[in-house]
Coordinates of C-alpha atoms in Angstrom, one line a residue:
X90 CA 77.7 -52.5 22.6
X91 CA 79.9 -53.3 25.6
X92 CA 77.5 -51.4 27.8
X93 CA 74.5 -53.4 26.5
X94 CA 76.2 -56.7 27.3
X95 CA 76.3 -55.7 31.0
X96 CA 72.5 -55.4 31.1
X97 CA 70.5 -58.1 32.8
X98 CA 69.8 -61.0 30.5
X99 CA 66.2 -61.4 29.3
X100 CA 64.3 -64.0 31.4
X101 CA 62.5 -66.6 29.3
X102 CA 60.3 -69.1 31.1
X103 CA 59.9 -72.8 30.1
X104 CA 56.3 -72.3 28.9
X105 CA 57.5 -69.3 26.8
X106 CA 60.3 -71.5 25.2
X107 CA 57.5 -73.9 24.5
X108 CA 55.5 -71.3 22.6
X109 CA 58.6 -70.2 20.7
X110 CA 59.2 -73.8 19.6
X111 CA 55.5 -74.1 18.5
X112 CA 55.9 -70.8 16.6
X113 CA 58.9 -72.1 14.7
X114 CA 57.0 -75.3 13.8
X115 CA 54.0 -73.2 12.6
X116 CA 56.2 -70.9 10.5
X117 CA 58.1 -73.9 9.1
X118 CA 54.8 -75.5 8.1
X119 CA 53.7 -72.3 6.3
X120 CA 57.1 -72.2 4.6
X121 CA 56.7 -75.8 3.2
X122 CA 53.2 -75.0 2.0
X123 CA 54.3 -71.9 0.2
X124 CA 57.4 -73.6 -1.3
X125 CA 55.3 -76.5 -2.5
X126 CA 52.8 -74.4 -4.4
X127 CA 52.9 -70.6 -4.0
X128 CA 49.9 -69.9 -6.1
X129 CA 47.7 -72.4 -4.3
X130 CA 49.0 -71.1 -0.9
X131 CA 48.0 -67.5 -1.8
X132 CA 44.6 -68.7 -3.3
X133 CA 43.8 -70.7 -0.1
X134 CA 44.6 -67.8 2.2
X135 CA 42.5 -65.4 0.0
X136 CA 39.5 -67.8 -0.1
X137 CA 39.3 -67.6 3.6
X138 CA 39.5 -63.8 3.5
X139 CA 42.9 -63.9 5.3
X140 CA 45.7 -61.5 4.6
X141 CA 49.0 -62.9 3.3
X142 CA 51.1 -61.8 6.4
X143 CA 54.9 -62.0 6.3
X144 CA 57.9 -61.3 8.5
X145 CA 60.4 -59.3 6.6
X146 CA 64.0 -58.5 7.4
X147 CA 64.4 -56.1 10.3
X148 CA 66.0 -52.8 9.5
X149 CA 69.5 -53.8 10.6
X150 CA 69.4 -56.9 8.3
X151 CA 67.8 -55.5 5.2
X152 CA 71.1 -54.7 3.4
X153 CA 72.8 -58.0 4.2
X154 CA 69.7 -60.1 3.3
X155 CA 69.2 -58.1 0.1
X156 CA 72.8 -58.9 -0.8
X157 CA 72.3 -62.6 -0.1
X158 CA 69.3 -62.6 -2.3
X159 CA 71.1 -60.8 -5.1
X160 CA 73.9 -63.3 -5.0
X161 CA 71.5 -66.2 -4.8
X162 CA 72.9 -67.3 -1.5
X163 CA 70.9 -69.5 0.8
X164 CA 68.5 -67.4 2.9
X165 CA 64.9 -67.1 3.9
X166 CA 64.2 -63.6 2.8
X167 CA 60.5 -63.6 3.8
X168 CA 58.8 -65.7 6.4
X169 CA 55.1 -66.4 5.9
X170 CA 52.8 -66.1 8.8
X171 CA 49.5 -67.7 9.8
X172 CA 46.8 -66.7 12.2
X173 CA 48.2 -69.1 14.8
X174 CA 51.7 -67.7 14.4
X175 CA 50.5 -64.1 15.0
X176 CA 48.6 -65.2 18.1
X177 CA 51.8 -67.0 19.4
X178 CA 53.9 -63.8 18.7
X179 CA 51.4 -61.8 20.9
X180 CA 51.5 -64.5 23.7
X181 CA 55.3 -64.6 23.7
X182 CA 55.5 -60.8 23.7
X183 CA 53.1 -60.6 26.6
X184 CA 55.0 -63.2 28.6
X185 CA 58.4 -61.5 27.9
X186 CA 57.1 -58.1 28.9
X187 CA 55.5 -59.4 32.1
X188 CA 58.4 -61.6 33.2
X189 CA 61.0 -58.9 32.6
X190 CA 59.0 -56.0 33.9
X191 CA 59.5 -54.1 30.7
X192 CA 57.8 -50.6 30.6
X193 CA 56.4 -50.9 27.1
X194 CA 53.3 -52.1 25.4
X195 CA 52.8 -55.5 23.8
X196 CA 52.5 -54.1 20.3
X197 CA 56.0 -52.6 20.6
X198 CA 57.5 -56.0 21.6
X199 CA 55.8 -58.0 18.7
X200 CA 58.2 -56.7 16.0
X201 CA 61.2 -57.4 18.2
X202 CA 60.0 -61.0 18.7
X203 CA 59.5 -61.3 14.9
X204 CA 62.9 -59.8 14.2
X205 CA 64.5 -62.2 16.6
X206 CA 62.7 -65.1 14.9
X207 CA 63.8 -63.9 11.5
X208 CA 67.4 -63.6 12.6
X209 CA 67.4 -66.9 14.4
X210 CA 65.9 -68.8 11.4
X211 CA 68.6 -67.5 9.1
X212 CA 71.4 -68.1 11.6
X213 CA 70.2 -71.7 11.9
X214 CA 69.4 -72.1 8.2
X215 CA 71.8 -75.0 7.6
X216 CA 69.7 -77.1 10.1
X217 CA 66.6 -76.4 8.0
X218 CA 68.4 -77.2 4.7
X219 CA 69.9 -80.4 5.9
X220 CA 66.7 -81.7 7.6
X221 CA 64.3 -84.3 6.3
X222 CA 61.2 -82.4 5.1
X223 CA 59.1 -85.3 6.3
X224 CA 60.0 -84.6 9.9
X225 CA 57.3 -83.0 11.9
X226 CA 59.7 -80.5 13.6
X227 CA 63.1 -80.1 11.9
X228 CA 63.7 -77.1 14.2
X229 CA 64.8 -78.1 17.7
X230 CA 65.0 -74.8 19.4
X231 CA 68.6 -73.8 20.3
X232 CA 67.8 -71.9 23.5
X233 CA 71.2 -70.3 23.8
X234 CA 71.2 -69.0 20.3
X235 CA 67.7 -67.6 20.4
X236 CA 68.1 -66.1 23.9
X237 CA 71.3 -64.4 22.7
X238 CA 69.5 -62.9 19.7
X239 CA 66.5 -61.8 21.7
X240 CA 68.6 -60.4 24.5
X241 CA 70.6 -58.2 22.2
X242 CA 67.5 -56.8 20.4
X243 CA 65.6 -56.1 23.7
X244 CA 68.7 -54.4 25.2
X245 CA 68.8 -52.1 22.1
X246 CA 65.1 -51.4 22.6
X247 CA 65.5 -50.7 26.3
X248 CA 68.4 -48.3 25.6
X249 CA 65.7 -46.0 24.0
X250 CA 63.6 -46.0 27.3
X251 CA 63.5 -42.6 28.9
X252 CA 61.7 -40.5 31.5
X253 CA 59.3 -38.1 29.7
X254 CA 57.1 -35.1 30.3
X255 CA 53.8 -34.6 28.4
X256 CA 51.8 -31.4 28.3
X257 CA 48.1 -31.6 27.2
X258 CA 46.2 -28.4 26.2
X259 CA 43.2 -27.8 28.5
X260 CA 40.8 -25.0 29.3
X261 CA 40.9 -24.2 33.1
X262 CA 37.9 -21.9 33.7
X263 CA 38.6 -18.9 36.1
X264 CA 42.1 -20.1 36.9
X265 CA 44.8 -17.4 36.9
X266 CA 47.9 -19.0 38.5
X267 CA 49.8 -22.2 37.8
X268 CA 49.3 -24.9 40.4
X269 CA 50.9 -28.2 41.4
X270 CA 48.2 -30.8 41.7
X271 CA 50.5 -33.7 42.8
X272 CA 54.1 -34.7 42.7
X273 CA 54.1 -35.4 39.0
X274 CA 51.0 -33.5 37.8
X275 CA 50.6 -29.7 37.4
X276 CA 48.7 -27.0 35.5
X277 CA 51.0 -24.6 33.7
X278 CA 50.1 -21.5 31.6
X279 CA 49.9 -21.7 27.9
X280 CA 52.7 -19.6 26.5
X281 CA 52.4 -19.5 22.7
X282 CA 55.6 -17.6 22.3
X283 CA 57.6 -20.7 23.2
X284 CA 56.3 -22.5 20.0
X285 CA 57.8 -22.2 16.6
X286 CA 55.9 -20.6 13.7
X287 CA 54.6 -23.9 12.3
X288 CA 53.4 -25.1 15.8
X289 CA 51.7 -21.8 16.4
X290 CA 49.8 -22.1 13.2
X291 CA 48.7 -25.6 14.1
X292 CA 47.7 -24.4 17.6
X293 CA 45.5 -21.7 16.0
X294 CA 43.8 -24.3 13.9
X295 CA 43.4 -26.5 17.1
X296 CA 41.7 -23.6 18.9
X297 CA 39.4 -23.0 15.9
X298 CA 37.9 -26.4 16.5
X299 CA 37.0 -25.7 20.1
X300 CA 34.6 -23.4 21.8
X301 CA 37.2 -21.9 24.1
X302 CA 40.9 -21.2 23.4
X303 CA 43.2 -23.2 25.6
X304 CA 44.8 -21.3 28.4
X305 CA 46.7 -24.0 30.3
X306 CA 48.6 -27.2 29.8
X307 CA 48.1 -30.2 32.1
X308 CA 51.7 -31.4 32.6
X309 CA 52.3 -35.0 33.4
X310 CA 55.8 -36.2 34.3
X311 CA 56.5 -39.9 33.9
X312 CA 59.4 -40.5 36.3
X313 CA 60.1 -44.1 35.2
X314 CA 62.2 -45.0 32.2
X315 CA 59.8 -46.4 29.6
X316 CA 59.1 -46.6 25.9
X317 CA 57.5 -43.6 24.2
X318 CA 54.2 -45.5 23.6
X319 CA 54.0 -46.7 27.2
X320 CA 54.6 -43.3 28.7
X321 CA 52.3 -41.6 26.1
X322 CA 49.4 -44.0 26.9
X323 CA 50.0 -43.7 30.7
X324 CA 50.1 -39.9 30.6
X325 CA 46.9 -39.7 28.6
X326 CA 45.2 -42.0 31.1
X327 CA 46.5 -39.8 34.0
X328 CA 45.3 -36.7 32.2
X329 CA 41.8 -38.1 31.9
X330 CA 41.8 -39.2 35.5
X331 CA 43.0 -35.9 36.8
X332 CA 40.4 -33.9 34.8
X333 CA 37.8 -36.4 36.1
X334 CA 39.0 -35.9 39.7
X335 CA 38.9 -32.1 39.5
X336 CA 35.4 -32.1 38.0
X337 CA 34.2 -34.7 40.5
X338 CA 35.3 -32.5 43.4
X339 CA 33.6 -29.6 41.7
X340 CA 30.4 -31.5 41.3
X341 CA 30.5 -32.7 44.9
X342 CA 31.2 -29.3 46.4
X343 CA 29.1 -27.2 44.1
X344 CA 27.0 -29.4 41.7
X345 CA 25.6 -26.5 39.8
X346 CA 29.0 -26.0 38.3
X347 CA 30.1 -29.4 36.9
X348 CA 33.3 -28.4 35.0
X349 CA 36.3 -26.5 36.3
X350 CA 38.5 -27.9 33.5
X351 CA 37.9 -29.3 30.1
X352 CA 40.0 -30.9 27.4
X353 CA 38.4 -33.2 24.8
X354 CA 34.8 -33.7 25.8
X355 CA 32.9 -34.7 22.7
X356 CA 30.1 -32.1 23.1
X357 CA 31.4 -28.8 24.5
X358 CA 28.4 -27.1 23.0
X359 CA 25.5 -27.8 20.6
X360 CA 24.0 -25.6 18.0
X361 CA 20.3 -26.1 17.3
X362 CA 18.6 -25.0 14.1
X363 CA 15.3 -25.8 12.7
X364 CA 12.3 -24.3 10.8
X365 CA 8.7 -24.3 11.8
X366 CA 5.4 -22.7 10.9
X367 CA 1.7 -23.3 10.4
X368 CA 2.2 -23.8 6.7
X369 CA 5.1 -24.0 4.3
X370 CA 4.7 -20.4 3.1
X371 CA 5.0 -18.9 6.6
X372 CA 8.1 -20.6 8.2
X373 CA 10.1 -19.2 11.0
X374 CA 13.6 -20.2 12.1
X375 CA 14.6 -21.3 15.6
X376 CA 18.2 -20.9 16.6
X377 CA 19.7 -21.8 20.0
X378 CA 22.9 -23.0 21.8
X379 CA 23.2 -25.5 24.5
X380 CA 26.3 -25.4 26.8
X381 CA 26.5 -28.6 28.9
X382 CA 29.7 -27.3 30.5
X383 CA 28.7 -25.0 33.3
X384 CA 31.4 -22.4 33.9
X385 CA 32.1 -21.1 37.5
X386 CA 31.4 -17.4 38.0
X387 CA 34.6 -16.8 39.9
X388 CA 37.8 -18.5 41.1
X389 CA 36.5 -19.4 44.5
X390 CA 36.2 -23.1 43.6
X391 CA 39.9 -23.2 42.5
X392 CA 41.0 -21.4 45.7
X393 CA 39.1 -23.9 47.8
X394 CA 40.5 -26.8 45.9
X395 CA 44.1 -25.5 46.1
X396 CA 43.9 -24.8 49.8
X397 CA 42.2 -28.1 50.8
X398 CA 44.7 -30.0 48.7
X399 CA 47.5 -28.8 51.0
X400 CA 46.1 -30.8 53.9
X401 CA 47.1 -34.5 53.7
X402 CA 43.8 -35.9 55.0
X403 CA 41.5 -33.5 53.1
X404 CA 38.9 -34.6 50.6
X405 CA 40.8 -32.9 47.7
X406 CA 44.0 -34.7 48.7
X407 CA 42.2 -38.1 48.8
X408 CA 40.7 -37.6 45.3
X409 CA 43.6 -35.9 43.5
X410 CA 46.0 -38.6 44.8
X411 CA 44.3 -41.1 42.4
X412 CA 46.1 -39.9 39.2
X413 CA 49.4 -39.7 41.1
X414 CA 49.0 -43.3 42.2
X415 CA 48.2 -44.4 38.6
X416 CA 51.8 -43.2 37.8
X417 CA 53.3 -44.9 40.8
X418 CA 51.5 -48.2 40.3
X419 CA 51.8 -48.2 36.5
X420 CA 53.8 -51.4 36.5
X421 CA 51.0 -53.4 38.2
X422 CA 47.7 -54.6 36.7
X423 CA 44.3 -55.6 37.9
X424 CA 44.3 -53.2 40.9
X425 CA 41.4 -51.4 42.6
X426 CA 42.7 -48.2 41.1
X427 CA 41.7 -49.5 37.7
X428 CA 38.0 -49.6 38.9
X429 CA 38.4 -46.0 40.1
X430 CA 39.9 -44.9 36.8
X431 CA 37.0 -46.4 34.8
X432 CA 34.4 -44.9 37.2
X433 CA 36.0 -41.4 36.7
X434 CA 36.0 -41.8 32.9
X435 CA 32.2 -42.6 32.8
X436 CA 31.4 -39.8 35.3
X437 CA 33.4 -37.2 33.4
X438 CA 31.5 -38.1 30.2
X439 CA 28.1 -38.2 32.0
X440 CA 28.2 -34.7 33.5
X441 CA 28.8 -33.2 30.0
X442 CA 26.0 -35.3 28.4
X443 CA 22.9 -33.3 27.4
X444 CA 20.6 -36.2 26.7
X445 CA 19.0 -37.2 30.1
X446 CA 18.5 -40.8 29.2
X447 CA 22.1 -41.3 28.1
X448 CA 23.3 -39.3 31.2
X449 CA 21.4 -41.7 33.5
X450 CA 23.0 -44.7 31.7
X451 CA 26.5 -43.3 32.1
X452 CA 26.0 -42.2 35.7
X453 CA 24.9 -45.7 36.7
X454 CA 27.8 -47.3 34.8
X455 CA 30.2 -45.0 36.6
X456 CA 28.9 -46.1 40.0
X457 CA 28.7 -49.8 38.9
X458 CA 32.4 -49.6 38.0
X459 CA 33.0 -49.2 41.7
X460 CA 30.5 -51.3 43.5
X461 CA 29.6 -54.3 41.3
X462 CA 31.9 -57.4 41.5
X463 CA 30.4 -59.7 38.8
X464 CA 27.4 -60.3 41.1
X465 CA 24.3 -62.3 40.2
X466 CA 21.9 -60.0 42.1
X467 CA 23.2 -56.9 40.4
X468 CA 20.3 -54.6 41.3
X469 CA 20.3 -55.4 45.1
X470 CA 24.1 -55.4 45.2
X471 CA 24.1 -52.0 43.6
X472 CA 21.6 -50.6 46.1
X473 CA 23.0 -52.3 49.2
X474 CA 26.6 -51.1 48.5
X475 CA 25.6 -47.5 47.8
X476 CA 23.8 -47.4 51.2
X477 CA 26.9 -48.9 52.8
X478 CA 29.1 -46.2 51.2
X479 CA 26.9 -43.6 52.9
X480 CA 27.1 -45.3 56.3
X481 CA 29.8 -42.8 57.4
X482 CA 27.5 -39.9 56.8
X483 CA 24.7 -38.6 59.0
X484 CA 22.0 -39.6 56.5
X485 CA 18.8 -41.4 56.4
X486 CA 19.4 -44.9 55.1
X487 CA 15.9 -45.1 53.6
X488 CA 16.5 -41.9 51.7
X489 CA 19.7 -43.2 50.2
X490 CA 18.2 -46.6 49.4
X491 CA 15.2 -45.0 47.8
X492 CA 17.4 -42.8 45.5
X493 CA 19.6 -45.7 44.5
X494 CA 16.6 -47.9 43.7
X495 CA 15.0 -45.1 41.7
X496 CA 18.2 -44.5 39.8
X497 CA 18.8 -48.1 38.9
X498 CA 15.1 -48.6 37.9
X499 CA 15.4 -45.6 35.6
X500 CA 18.4 -47.2 33.9
X501 CA 16.7 -50.5 33.6
X502 CA 13.6 -48.9 32.0
X503 CA 15.8 -47.1 29.5
X504 CA 17.6 -50.4 28.6
X505 CA 14.5 -52.6 28.5
X506 CA 12.2 -50.2 26.8
X507 CA 9.8 -49.6 29.6
X508 CA 8.0 -46.3 30.1
X509 CA 10.3 -43.7 31.7
X510 CA 9.8 -40.5 33.6
X511 CA 13.0 -38.7 32.8
X512 CA 12.7 -36.3 35.8
X513 CA 14.2 -37.9 38.9
X514 CA 13.1 -36.9 42.4
X515 CA 16.6 -35.9 43.3
X516 CA 19.6 -34.1 41.7
X517 CA 21.4 -36.8 39.7
X518 CA 24.9 -35.1 39.6
X519 CA 24.7 -34.3 43.3
X520 CA 23.8 -37.8 44.3
X521 CA 26.2 -39.6 42.0
X522 CA 29.2 -37.4 42.8
X523 CA 28.7 -38.1 46.4
X524 CA 28.6 -41.9 45.7
X525 CA 31.9 -41.7 43.8
X526 CA 33.7 -39.5 46.3
X527 CA 32.7 -41.8 49.2
X528 CA 33.6 -44.8 47.1
X529 CA 37.1 -43.5 46.2
X530 CA 37.8 -42.6 49.9
X531 CA 36.6 -46.1 50.9
X532 CA 38.8 -47.8 48.2
X533 CA 41.7 -45.6 49.2
X534 CA 41.4 -46.8 52.8
X535 CA 41.4 -50.4 51.8
X536 CA 44.4 -49.7 49.4
X537 CA 44.1 -48.8 45.8
X538 CA 47.1 -51.1 45.1
X539 CA 45.0 -54.1 46.3
X540 CA 43.6 -56.6 43.7
X541 CA 40.5 -55.2 41.9
X542 CA 38.3 -58.0 43.3
X543 CA 39.5 -57.5 46.9
X544 CA 37.6 -59.9 49.2
X545 CA 37.9 -57.6 52.2
X546 CA 36.5 -54.6 50.4
X547 CA 33.6 -56.7 49.0
X548 CA 32.9 -58.1 52.5
X549 CA 32.8 -54.6 54.0
X550 CA 30.4 -53.4 51.2
X551 CA 28.1 -56.3 51.9
X552 CA 28.1 -56.0 55.6
X553 CA 24.8 -54.9 57.1
X554 CA 23.9 -51.3 57.9
X555 CA 21.6 -50.7 60.9
X556 CA 18.7 -48.6 59.8
X557 CA 17.8 -45.7 62.0
X558 CA 16.3 -42.3 61.2
X559 CA 19.7 -40.6 61.4
X560 CA 23.0 -42.2 62.2
X561 CA 26.7 -41.8 62.1
X562 CA 28.7 -45.0 61.4
X563 CA 32.3 -45.8 60.6

C-alpha cells in the first residue's frame, strides 16, 4: 500500500465536485423515498418501467458491511439509484478518466465511482443520521475525505494496468512467411501445438464455422499500460484497420483480387439452393456457391506489399502506417485518423458484399466518411472533393467528376426509391479504392493527429481545380 500512496493523486475539477455533490443529493432523495414507503417506491419505479437499481457493497467491504447488518449497527447496506444518478455516475467517470489520462473505458470507472460513493456515505454516516431530514442537502461534500477514498480505489485499479499482446486468428491467402507490418503489428504463423488440448478442441470448432482454416495470427502489441478492456478494444480496432488497409492496397493495385487477408467478414461465402420446374411434378434443383472473397493466384501481391513497405515514402508505408498511428494516438480523441478508421471499416465490408445495391451504399459511405464535413450541399461537396483528391494524378477532371456524380446518384436512387440501373459505367472497387488511397495520403500529409474537422484540410479540399484535358497538380 505504501507504493500506491506515492502515486500521483487523482485530479478532480470543480465542476466534477459539483456533479459529485449533486449525485449525493439525488441518492439521498431516493434513500428518503425508500425509507418513507418501500412498497410505494418500488411500485412507482415499476409503473414507469424502470429497474430498481442499487449500489451494493464493493467486494472489499462486503464482509464488514454484512457484519454490521448482522449486528444491527448503523449502516446503509444498499444505496438506491435513479436514472439521474446513473447519468451523473457516467458523467463523473468520463470527467475523471479524461482529466487523469486514464487508459481505460468509462464503464470500467463507473463501478469505482459507485464504490467510492458507497464507502464515503458509510464513512460520513453520522452526518446523515444527525441531520434534519427537512434539509434539502444534508450532505455537504467533504472533498478531502471523498478524494482520499477515490484516490485509493483508482490507484488499486491502475496497479492492474499492463502492456498486452493480442493475437487474432486470420486467413492470409497465399502467404508463407511471417511479416512485420509495423512496429507493433505483425502476421505470425498459426502453431496449434502451442495450445493446450481444450484450446485445440475449441480452435477445431472455430475452424468448422469458417470456410477456410486459419493459418496466421495478426499480432497487435499495445505498448502502453492500460486496462484489459481498453487494450482489448483498441487492439480489435487496430486489427480491423490493418485488415482494411491490406485489402485496400490489394484493391488499389489489383482490383480483381479484393482480399489478401480475411478475419470475420459476415459473408465469406453463400450457398444457394432452390427448386424450379414447369410444373410441380417435374421439379429440378439448382445448387451453387458464391465466393465474394476473391483469392490471389500466387504470392506476388504479398511480395510487392512487403517490398514496398520497406520504403518510408512508399504507398504501402503511407497506408499501413494508419493502424500503427491508431496505437500511438490512442489517448487522443476526435482526430482525423478516426475518419480514416471509419472509412476503412465501410470499405472492408463493401468489397465483400455480394448485393450490388448494398455495395454501392457502403462504398459511398466509406468515401463520405473521408470527404464530408457536415455540409449542407452534400452532393456537390462529395463530387468536388473527390475531384480535388485526384488533382495530384494525371487524370481527366471531367472523367473523375462524371464517375463521382454517377456513383452518388446511384446511391441516392437506392435510398429514395427511384429507378436504378445497377451496372455502373466504371469499376466500382477500382474507383473507390483509388479515392480512399488518395484521401488517406492527403490526410496523412495534413496530419492524422489533427482535429477531425481540420479547417486547413477542408479549405484545401474545397479549393478550385483548374480543368484541362490532362493535368498534373500538387
